[in-house]
Amino acid sequence: MTGTFTLINPATAEPIREVSRASIAEIDEAIARAVSAQRGWAAQAPGARADALRAFARAVETHVEELAQLEVLNSGHPISSARWEASHVAQVLNFYAGSPERLSGQQIPVAGGMDVTFHEPYGVVGIIVPWNFPMTIASWGFAPALAAGNAVVLKPAELTSLTAVRLGALAREAGLPDGLFQVVTGSGSVVGERFVSHPDVRKVVFTGSTEVGVSVAAGCAQALKPVTLELGGKSANIVFADGDLEKAAASAPGAVFDNAGQDCCARSRILVQRSVFDRFLELFEPAVQAWRVGDPRLELTEMGPLISAAHRDSVSSFLDGAARVAFRGGAPDGPGFWFPPTVVLPDSPRDRIAQDEVFGPVVAVLPFDDEADAIRLANDTIYGLAGSLWTENLGRAVRVARGVKSGVLSVNSHSSVRYWTPFGGMKASGLGRELGPDAAEHFTETKNVFFATDAS
Ligand code: NAP
Ligand code: MG
């Protein structure tokens, strides 16, 4: 072990506890245990793997309250959100528990024999997750990876490791083989980089910043390892004059201020057709003021604090200088890393506030002229993760949904993550897709076997 890291409650700025930092030797030992556990796991009958994952799901289900309370303490998520997140992990496990028996290959007609494909697991998969949704994002990796017959080593973000460590223990309590799913705590530059460089980690899944994602991908390229990347976003919420303005304005705070805006899918740009721009702002202001920011332990709280003092400084830096603040919501003062919901009217779509990911409760509202202008502005970003559009015109909804270069779009709503549908980004928002019906297959490589049947 190479020392410890102090976890801080972001709602109070008080220390919670120490978490150990794994040394390179300890990481390598964990990977060696995973290699050994994976052989036995892949050799189990598909139905036995399915049963084991369902048992893990049940263990999570019966500990939803404990996991949720840990997330409130460690991440400052409102308790109602944290309960949803913990339940979501159980649902993702249950869903991919259906995969082992469905990983069918193909039989392909050939002369002189029989040709069959198999979905072979990679072996050990390394999963590196960020601090914004510690439980859910981890499960999007580990559930399908395990279902496909892999072992998993999971590195939580150092700031938010408590729920991941508890999930690792629940997997063991539920009867998953020793070494099959291990949570390795420590910094990204040690544990994360070791997952990338270690020859026995055969696939890497990374969620986090575009900058680190690029370096993880470069490291994986050196070792010829496949990598899935879920990176940042600057998603547009496009409001057309023919849309339901009341509904669009009432739902816009949730689409950007949920999890204090620390969401890669946050609709952090609202593009409003010029003819209804002022009307939209009139409707949006009371919705922002009504957004309940406060003690994450309370049932009615909709938004808690930011994750850390350093992150609050980073979010604040976007409001230095020229940014024109239209209006703000409320936030507690006193200890904790609080930041009020903030609505900014940029002078130009090229302004930093309209281009860069803030990862905080700050939204830029910009006008557009017509449908073509809306699509052009929505795509005027390096990112392409999510987006929403509001219109009652069906043809326009289809055209704009197809025209915006993003992986996940919703029409007349903001929902973006349903675990049984694919999720992921275009452009600088990522590479590959998670979730959906095919995710377990993404943790396999296809093997093609020809059997000669000629009698001679
Ligand atoms: P980050 O630095 O990319 O961290 C994400 C994960 O990668 C953490 O577990 C981190 O570990 C690990 N990591 C850091 N350096 C690494 C390296 N060289 N090799 C392998 N793994 C490494 O993200 P962040 O600093 O937490 O957040 C910065 C920004 O990223 C945010 O402001 C936001 O713009 C974006 N972000 C996006 C998402 C998303 O869901 N797409 C999520 C979070 C953040 P440690 O932190 O423990 O060192
Ligand atoms: Mg970082």
XYZ file of C-alpha atoms and ligand atoms in Angstrom:
505
model
C 0.000 0.000 0.000
C 1.248 3.465 -0.770
C -0.594 5.672 1.685
C -4.199 6.744 1.946
C -6.573 9.339 0.548
C -9.007 11.356 2.681
C -12.618 11.378 1.519
C -14.553 14.608 2.124
C -18.324 15.067 2.497
C -18.997 17.708 -0.183
C -22.106 19.009 1.628
C -20.167 19.842 4.824
C -16.486 19.916 3.734
C -15.774 17.516 6.630
C -13.492 14.465 6.315
C -15.308 11.105 6.182
C -12.583 8.468 6.238
C -9.339 7.287 4.698
C -9.185 5.030 1.638
C -6.069 3.037 0.781
C -4.021 3.626 -2.366
C -2.947 0.406 -4.039
C 0.719 0.025 -4.993
C 1.763 -1.319 -8.390
C 2.536 -4.681 -6.732
C -0.974 -4.814 -5.226
C -2.603 -3.883 -8.537
C -0.625 -6.607 -10.305
C -1.686 -9.126 -7.642
C -5.328 -8.171 -8.187
C -4.939 -8.631 -11.947
C -3.279 -12.035 -11.400
C -6.218 -13.125 -9.200
C -8.602 -11.906 -11.906
C -6.790 -13.941 -14.591
C -7.188 -17.063 -12.503
C -10.825 -16.392 -11.536
C -11.801 -15.687 -15.133
C -10.813 -19.160 -16.357
C -13.220 -20.843 -13.960
C -15.965 -18.291 -14.607
C -15.845 -18.676 -18.390
C -15.951 -22.459 -17.971
C -19.194 -22.303 -15.964
C -22.459 -23.124 -17.697
C -24.159 -19.990 -19.085
C -27.103 -20.571 -16.754
C -24.806 -20.737 -13.738
C -23.264 -17.370 -14.647
C -26.764 -15.958 -15.079
C -27.783 -17.230 -11.634
C -24.671 -15.762 -10.024
C -25.380 -12.335 -11.554
C -29.001 -12.493 -10.388
C -27.770 -13.280 -6.877
C -25.485 -10.226 -7.092
C -28.464 -8.140 -8.268
C -30.538 -9.341 -5.292
C -27.708 -8.438 -2.898
C -27.643 -4.918 -4.364
C -31.454 -4.687 -4.144
C -31.438 -5.544 -0.458
C -28.719 -2.925 0.181
C -30.174 -0.043 -1.846
C -30.672 2.109 1.249
C -27.141 1.507 2.552
C -25.585 2.220 -0.862
C -27.723 5.336 -1.285
C -26.719 6.693 2.134
C -23.056 6.109 1.280
C -23.499 8.080 -1.956
C -25.182 10.955 -0.114
C -22.235 11.077 2.299
C -19.447 10.691 -0.246
C -20.843 12.399 -3.372
C -23.510 14.778 -2.037
C -26.194 13.303 -4.301
C -29.742 13.963 -3.085
C -31.062 10.871 -1.332
C -33.877 10.349 -3.860
C -31.345 10.344 -6.724
C -28.952 8.085 -4.819
C -31.723 5.512 -4.201
C -32.541 5.574 -7.908
C -28.855 5.045 -8.765
C -28.453 2.062 -6.423
C -31.664 0.450 -7.749
C -30.426 1.074 -11.285
C -27.309 -1.015 -10.552
C -29.517 -3.961 -9.555
C -31.614 -3.511 -12.713
C -28.519 -3.405 -14.937
C -27.235 -6.598 -13.312
C -30.607 -8.294 -13.775
C -30.763 -7.213 -17.403
C -27.290 -8.537 -18.285
C -27.947 -11.687 -16.254
C -30.052 -12.505 -19.320
C -27.003 -12.330 -21.601
C -24.918 -15.462 -20.917
C -27.643 -17.667 -22.429
C -28.160 -15.311 -25.368
C -24.573 -14.910 -26.611
C -25.322 -16.995 -29.685
C -22.811 -17.282 -32.482
C -23.570 -18.070 -36.110
C -23.502 -21.121 -38.314
C -22.323 -20.045 -41.767
C -22.781 -22.200 -44.880
C -19.439 -23.397 -46.314
C -18.302 -26.192 -48.628
C -16.695 -29.321 -47.170
C -17.627 -28.733 -43.568
C -19.298 -26.571 -40.985
C -18.399 -23.042 -39.944
C -19.344 -21.752 -36.505
C -18.607 -18.525 -34.608
C -18.133 -18.173 -30.854
C -18.227 -15.019 -28.697
C -15.100 -15.461 -26.609
C -14.552 -13.254 -23.533
C -11.479 -11.002 -23.599
C -10.259 -12.249 -20.201
C -9.708 -9.419 -17.722
C -11.445 -6.092 -18.372
C -10.237 -2.892 -16.654
C -12.950 -0.322 -15.919
C -12.037 3.251 -14.933
C -14.929 5.417 -13.750
C -15.350 9.082 -12.730
C -16.785 10.678 -9.605
C -20.026 12.061 -11.031
C -22.136 8.853 -11.020
C -19.935 6.388 -9.137
C -22.360 3.439 -9.012
C -24.318 3.597 -12.232
C -21.427 4.162 -14.650
C -19.439 1.338 -13.011
C -22.368 -1.062 -13.480
C -22.660 -0.205 -17.194
C -19.186 -1.705 -17.525
C -19.012 -4.520 -14.998
C -22.460 -6.091 -15.528
C -22.136 -6.864 -19.269
C -18.402 -7.610 -18.954
C -19.044 -10.253 -16.280
C -22.034 -11.616 -18.182
C -19.844 -12.223 -21.216
C -17.440 -14.356 -19.169
C -14.779 -11.790 -18.244
C -13.248 -10.901 -14.891
C -13.339 -7.212 -13.943
C -10.962 -4.905 -12.119
C -12.737 -1.628 -11.332
C -11.034 1.653 -10.467
C -13.397 4.176 -8.900
C -12.471 7.865 -8.868
C -10.481 8.517 -5.742
C -12.940 11.213 -4.625
C -15.881 8.777 -4.597
C -14.810 5.191 -3.930
C -17.163 4.210 -1.083
C -20.059 2.738 -3.060
C -17.759 0.924 -5.498
C -15.904 -0.724 -2.602
C -19.246 -1.770 -1.088
C -20.437 -3.200 -4.435
C -17.228 -5.261 -4.619
C -17.955 -6.684 -1.154
C -21.611 -7.382 -2.064
C -20.471 -9.373 -5.108
C -18.441 -11.625 -2.813
C -21.283 -11.900 -0.275
C -23.608 -12.898 -3.131
C -21.259 -15.751 -4.024
C -19.344 -14.457 -7.062
C -15.994 -16.309 -7.258
C -13.059 -14.791 -5.384
C -11.081 -12.461 -7.656
C -13.761 -12.214 -10.353
C -14.852 -8.645 -9.563
C -12.294 -6.587 -7.676
C -12.361 -2.903 -6.797
C -8.876 -1.386 -6.734
C -8.614 2.040 -5.087
C -5.925 4.611 -5.807
C -5.151 7.439 -8.183
C -5.739 7.452 -11.919
C -2.074 7.985 -12.685
C -1.170 4.773 -10.813
C -4.133 2.340 -10.899
C -5.728 3.626 -14.112
C -2.431 3.715 -15.977
C -1.567 0.205 -14.772
C -4.848 -1.125 -16.202
C -3.798 0.412 -19.522
C -0.211 -0.895 -19.476
C -0.681 -4.349 -17.895
C -0.566 -7.040 -20.593
C -3.210 -9.206 -18.874
C -5.891 -6.499 -18.969
C -7.310 -7.163 -22.433
C -9.913 -4.403 -22.728
C -10.318 -1.014 -21.055
C -13.502 0.949 -20.466
C -12.917 4.579 -19.520
C -15.419 7.273 -18.518
C -14.182 10.753 -17.677
C -12.579 13.776 -19.276
C -11.768 13.921 -22.967
C -8.154 14.829 -22.135
C -7.485 11.732 -20.006
C -9.573 9.617 -22.396
C -7.245 10.499 -25.242
C -4.192 9.436 -23.214
C -5.914 6.178 -22.170
C -6.732 5.479 -25.831
C -3.116 6.207 -26.844
C -1.846 3.777 -24.196
C -4.330 1.126 -25.333
C -3.203 1.647 -28.943
C 0.398 0.848 -27.921
C -0.772 -2.445 -26.453
C -3.394 -3.030 -29.186
C -6.180 -3.222 -26.607
C -9.728 -2.274 -27.473
C -11.025 0.683 -25.506
C -14.480 2.144 -24.942
C -14.552 5.850 -24.102
C -17.402 7.867 -22.563
C -16.175 11.460 -22.389
C -17.482 14.996 -21.995
C -20.397 16.803 -23.552
C -21.895 20.192 -24.338
C -25.344 19.018 -25.269
C -28.000 21.247 -26.792
C -31.622 21.549 -25.703
C -33.295 22.981 -28.826
C -36.603 24.784 -28.343
C -38.562 25.583 -31.504
C -41.338 28.181 -31.564
C -43.787 25.400 -32.487
C -42.847 23.350 -29.408
C -44.621 23.156 -26.046
C -42.818 26.126 -24.454
C -44.334 25.603 -21.000
C -43.186 22.003 -20.842
C -39.778 22.808 -22.329
C -39.163 25.577 -19.781
C -40.478 23.589 -16.815
C -38.244 20.607 -17.618
C -35.092 22.510 -18.622
C -33.706 22.912 -15.061
C -33.728 19.142 -14.499
C -31.999 18.601 -17.832
C -28.983 20.690 -16.838
C -28.963 21.084 -13.048
C -29.531 17.438 -12.129
C -26.493 16.207 -10.158
C -25.462 19.888 -9.972
C -24.717 19.789 -13.690
C -21.992 17.179 -13.141
C -23.447 15.025 -15.853
C -21.855 14.298 -19.215
C -25.392 14.459 -20.726
C -26.264 17.844 -19.161
C -28.145 20.031 -21.632
C -25.825 22.920 -20.872
C -26.772 24.932 -23.968
C -30.390 25.913 -24.512
C -30.970 27.032 -28.099
C -34.262 28.933 -28.418
C -35.893 30.135 -31.625
C -35.566 33.929 -31.701
C -39.325 34.613 -31.982
C -39.964 32.954 -28.577
C -36.616 33.719 -26.887
C -37.962 36.285 -24.377
C -41.083 34.246 -23.661
C -38.954 31.162 -22.946
C -36.745 33.084 -20.489
C -39.885 34.409 -18.713
C -41.086 30.822 -18.241
C -37.607 29.456 -17.419
C -36.798 31.919 -14.620
C -39.438 30.746 -12.102
C -38.541 27.116 -12.898
C -34.882 27.825 -12.041
C -35.871 29.657 -8.861
C -38.062 26.729 -7.828
C -35.219 24.193 -8.264
C -34.563 22.936 -4.734
C -30.875 23.119 -3.797
C -29.848 22.030 -0.323
C -29.165 19.277 2.190
C -28.824 16.061 0.142
C -30.171 13.994 3.053
C -33.650 15.510 2.592
C -36.208 13.700 0.444
C -37.326 16.811 -1.450
C -33.864 18.094 -2.372
C -33.260 18.157 -6.122
C -29.634 19.319 -6.160
C -26.740 19.008 -3.752
C -23.250 20.536 -3.715
C -20.439 20.218 -6.238
C -18.000 17.383 -5.639
C -14.993 19.320 -4.306
C -13.545 22.743 -3.542
C -11.225 22.449 -6.555
C -14.137 21.625 -8.832
C -16.120 24.588 -7.490
C -13.162 26.846 -8.370
C -13.164 25.371 -11.866
C -16.925 25.979 -12.291
C -16.628 29.549 -10.895
C -13.871 30.354 -13.382
C -16.453 30.195 -16.195
C -18.228 33.212 -14.682
C -15.127 35.397 -14.411
C -15.018 38.344 -16.750
C -17.513 38.885 -19.504
C -20.243 36.274 -18.884
C -23.650 37.978 -18.694
C -25.714 36.313 -15.924
C -29.449 36.539 -16.653
C -30.637 35.065 -13.347
C -29.669 32.543 -10.682
C -31.375 30.134 -8.339
C -30.574 29.702 -4.678
C -27.961 27.669 -2.794
C -27.057 27.305 0.900
C -24.119 29.302 2.201
C -21.708 28.083 4.820
C -19.555 24.965 4.592
C -19.816 22.618 1.625
C -19.082 23.159 -2.040
C -22.327 24.932 -2.996
C -22.966 26.678 -6.267
C -26.317 28.208 -7.318
C -28.011 27.277 -10.615
C -26.886 29.999 -13.014
C -28.305 31.088 -16.371
C -25.929 32.928 -18.708
C -26.632 34.798 -21.957
C -23.417 34.580 -24.004
C -22.600 37.349 -26.480
C -21.591 34.802 -29.084
C -21.846 31.037 -29.626
C -18.017 31.077 -29.729
C -17.770 32.314 -26.100
C -16.020 29.895 -23.724
C -19.267 29.417 -21.741
C -21.009 28.252 -24.940
C -18.167 25.953 -26.061
C -16.457 24.298 -23.065
C -17.901 21.722 -20.700
C -18.512 23.420 -17.325
C -19.624 20.276 -15.482
C -21.551 22.446 -13.040
C -24.996 24.082 -12.711
C -24.420 26.733 -15.376
C -26.427 26.932 -18.581
C -25.910 29.134 -21.646
C -29.061 30.261 -23.498
C -28.636 31.283 -27.146
C -31.065 32.342 -29.899
C -31.350 30.766 -33.355
C -33.257 31.784 -36.487
C -34.539 28.672 -38.257
C -34.200 24.897 -38.406
C -30.945 24.942 -40.370
C -29.467 27.479 -37.946
C -30.522 25.315 -34.969
C -28.775 22.238 -36.379
C -25.675 24.273 -37.263
C -25.444 25.740 -33.724
C -26.144 22.397 -32.035
C -23.255 20.889 -33.996
C -20.927 23.841 -33.351
C -19.018 21.971 -30.605
C -16.279 19.364 -30.421
C -18.705 17.171 -28.455
C -21.637 15.006 -29.505
C -23.091 13.099 -26.579
C -26.751 13.949 -25.954
C -29.426 16.497 -26.813
C -33.119 17.318 -26.745
C -35.495 19.045 -29.085
C -38.954 20.502 -28.633
C -41.322 20.745 -31.581
C -44.844 19.603 -32.418
C -43.866 19.190 -36.082
C -43.141 15.514 -36.724
C -41.113 16.011 -39.902
C -38.956 18.623 -38.179
C -38.426 16.337 -35.180
C -37.141 13.591 -37.471
C -34.949 15.955 -39.536
C -33.361 17.597 -36.503
C -32.891 14.322 -34.610
C -31.053 12.961 -37.653
C -29.153 16.215 -38.234
C -27.646 16.658 -34.772
C -24.367 14.751 -34.450
C -24.949 13.205 -31.016
C -25.234 9.644 -29.771
C -28.350 10.072 -27.607
C -31.252 12.393 -28.423
C -34.744 12.856 -27.058
C -37.719 14.558 -28.630
C -40.103 16.466 -26.345
C -38.360 15.077 -23.249
C -34.894 14.865 -21.735
C -34.547 11.212 -20.862
C -31.251 9.811 -22.051
C -30.245 6.683 -20.178
C -32.406 3.584 -20.334
C -30.103 0.643 -19.672
C -31.747 -1.530 -22.352
C -31.017 1.059 -25.070
C -27.549 2.006 -26.396
C -25.663 4.917 -24.854
C -22.545 6.783 -25.985
C -21.125 9.751 -27.807
C -19.934 10.914 -31.203
C -16.935 13.179 -31.951
C -14.949 14.124 -28.784
C -17.671 12.582 -26.586
C -16.480 9.056 -27.042
C -15.832 5.865 -28.863
C -18.047 2.789 -28.782
C -21.389 2.276 -27.066
C -22.429 0.984 -23.668
C -25.728 -0.504 -22.507
C -28.492 -1.711 -24.814
C -29.155 -5.206 -26.089
C -25.629 -5.742 -27.499
C -23.401 -4.584 -24.640
C -22.346 -8.064 -23.485
C -21.219 -8.867 -27.032
C -18.953 -5.787 -26.911
C -16.997 -7.618 -24.202
C -16.233 -10.548 -26.498
C -14.183 -11.211 -29.607
C -15.529 -13.381 -32.369
C -13.815 -16.696 -33.012
C -14.501 -18.421 -36.314
C -14.029 -22.228 -36.388
C -14.220 -24.435 -39.479
C -14.877 -28.171 -39.007
C -14.009 -30.344 -42.004
C -16.676 -32.980 -42.576
C -15.387 -34.700 -45.723
C -15.223 -38.427 -45.185
C -11.952 -39.034 -47.094
P -10.699 12.412 -15.175
O -9.445 13.013 -14.649
O -10.780 12.083 -16.604
O -10.980 11.120 -14.278
C -11.819 10.021 -14.640
C -11.217 8.739 -14.089
O -9.953 8.501 -14.712
C -10.920 8.776 -12.588
O -11.118 7.494 -12.060
C -9.453 9.150 -12.554
O -8.811 8.758 -11.366
C -8.937 8.363 -13.733
N -7.674 8.857 -14.299
C -7.116 10.086 -14.138
N -5.948 10.144 -14.804
C -5.746 8.932 -15.383
C -4.733 8.386 -16.212
N -3.664 9.090 -16.572
N -4.867 7.115 -16.634
C -5.949 6.383 -16.309
N -6.943 6.852 -15.525
C -6.852 8.112 -15.068
O -11.910 13.320 -14.845
P -12.023 14.292 -13.577
O -10.716 14.932 -13.254
O -12.666 13.539 -12.514
O -13.001 15.370 -14.163
C -12.503 16.359 -15.055
C -13.515 16.689 -16.117
O -13.853 15.520 -16.874
C -14.845 17.158 -15.615
O -14.833 18.488 -15.222
C -15.705 16.869 -16.818
O -15.543 17.856 -17.785
C -15.165 15.582 -17.331
N -15.909 14.409 -16.830
C -16.743 13.753 -17.666
C -17.456 12.665 -17.184
C -18.368 11.878 -18.035
O -19.233 11.198 -17.512
N -18.223 11.879 -19.344
C -17.317 12.272 -15.872
C -16.455 12.948 -15.043
C -15.741 14.010 -15.543
P -8.638 9.724 -10.088
O -9.557 10.876 -10.270
O -8.973 8.857 -8.951
O -7.201 10.139 -10.067
Mg -8.581 14.323 -13.161
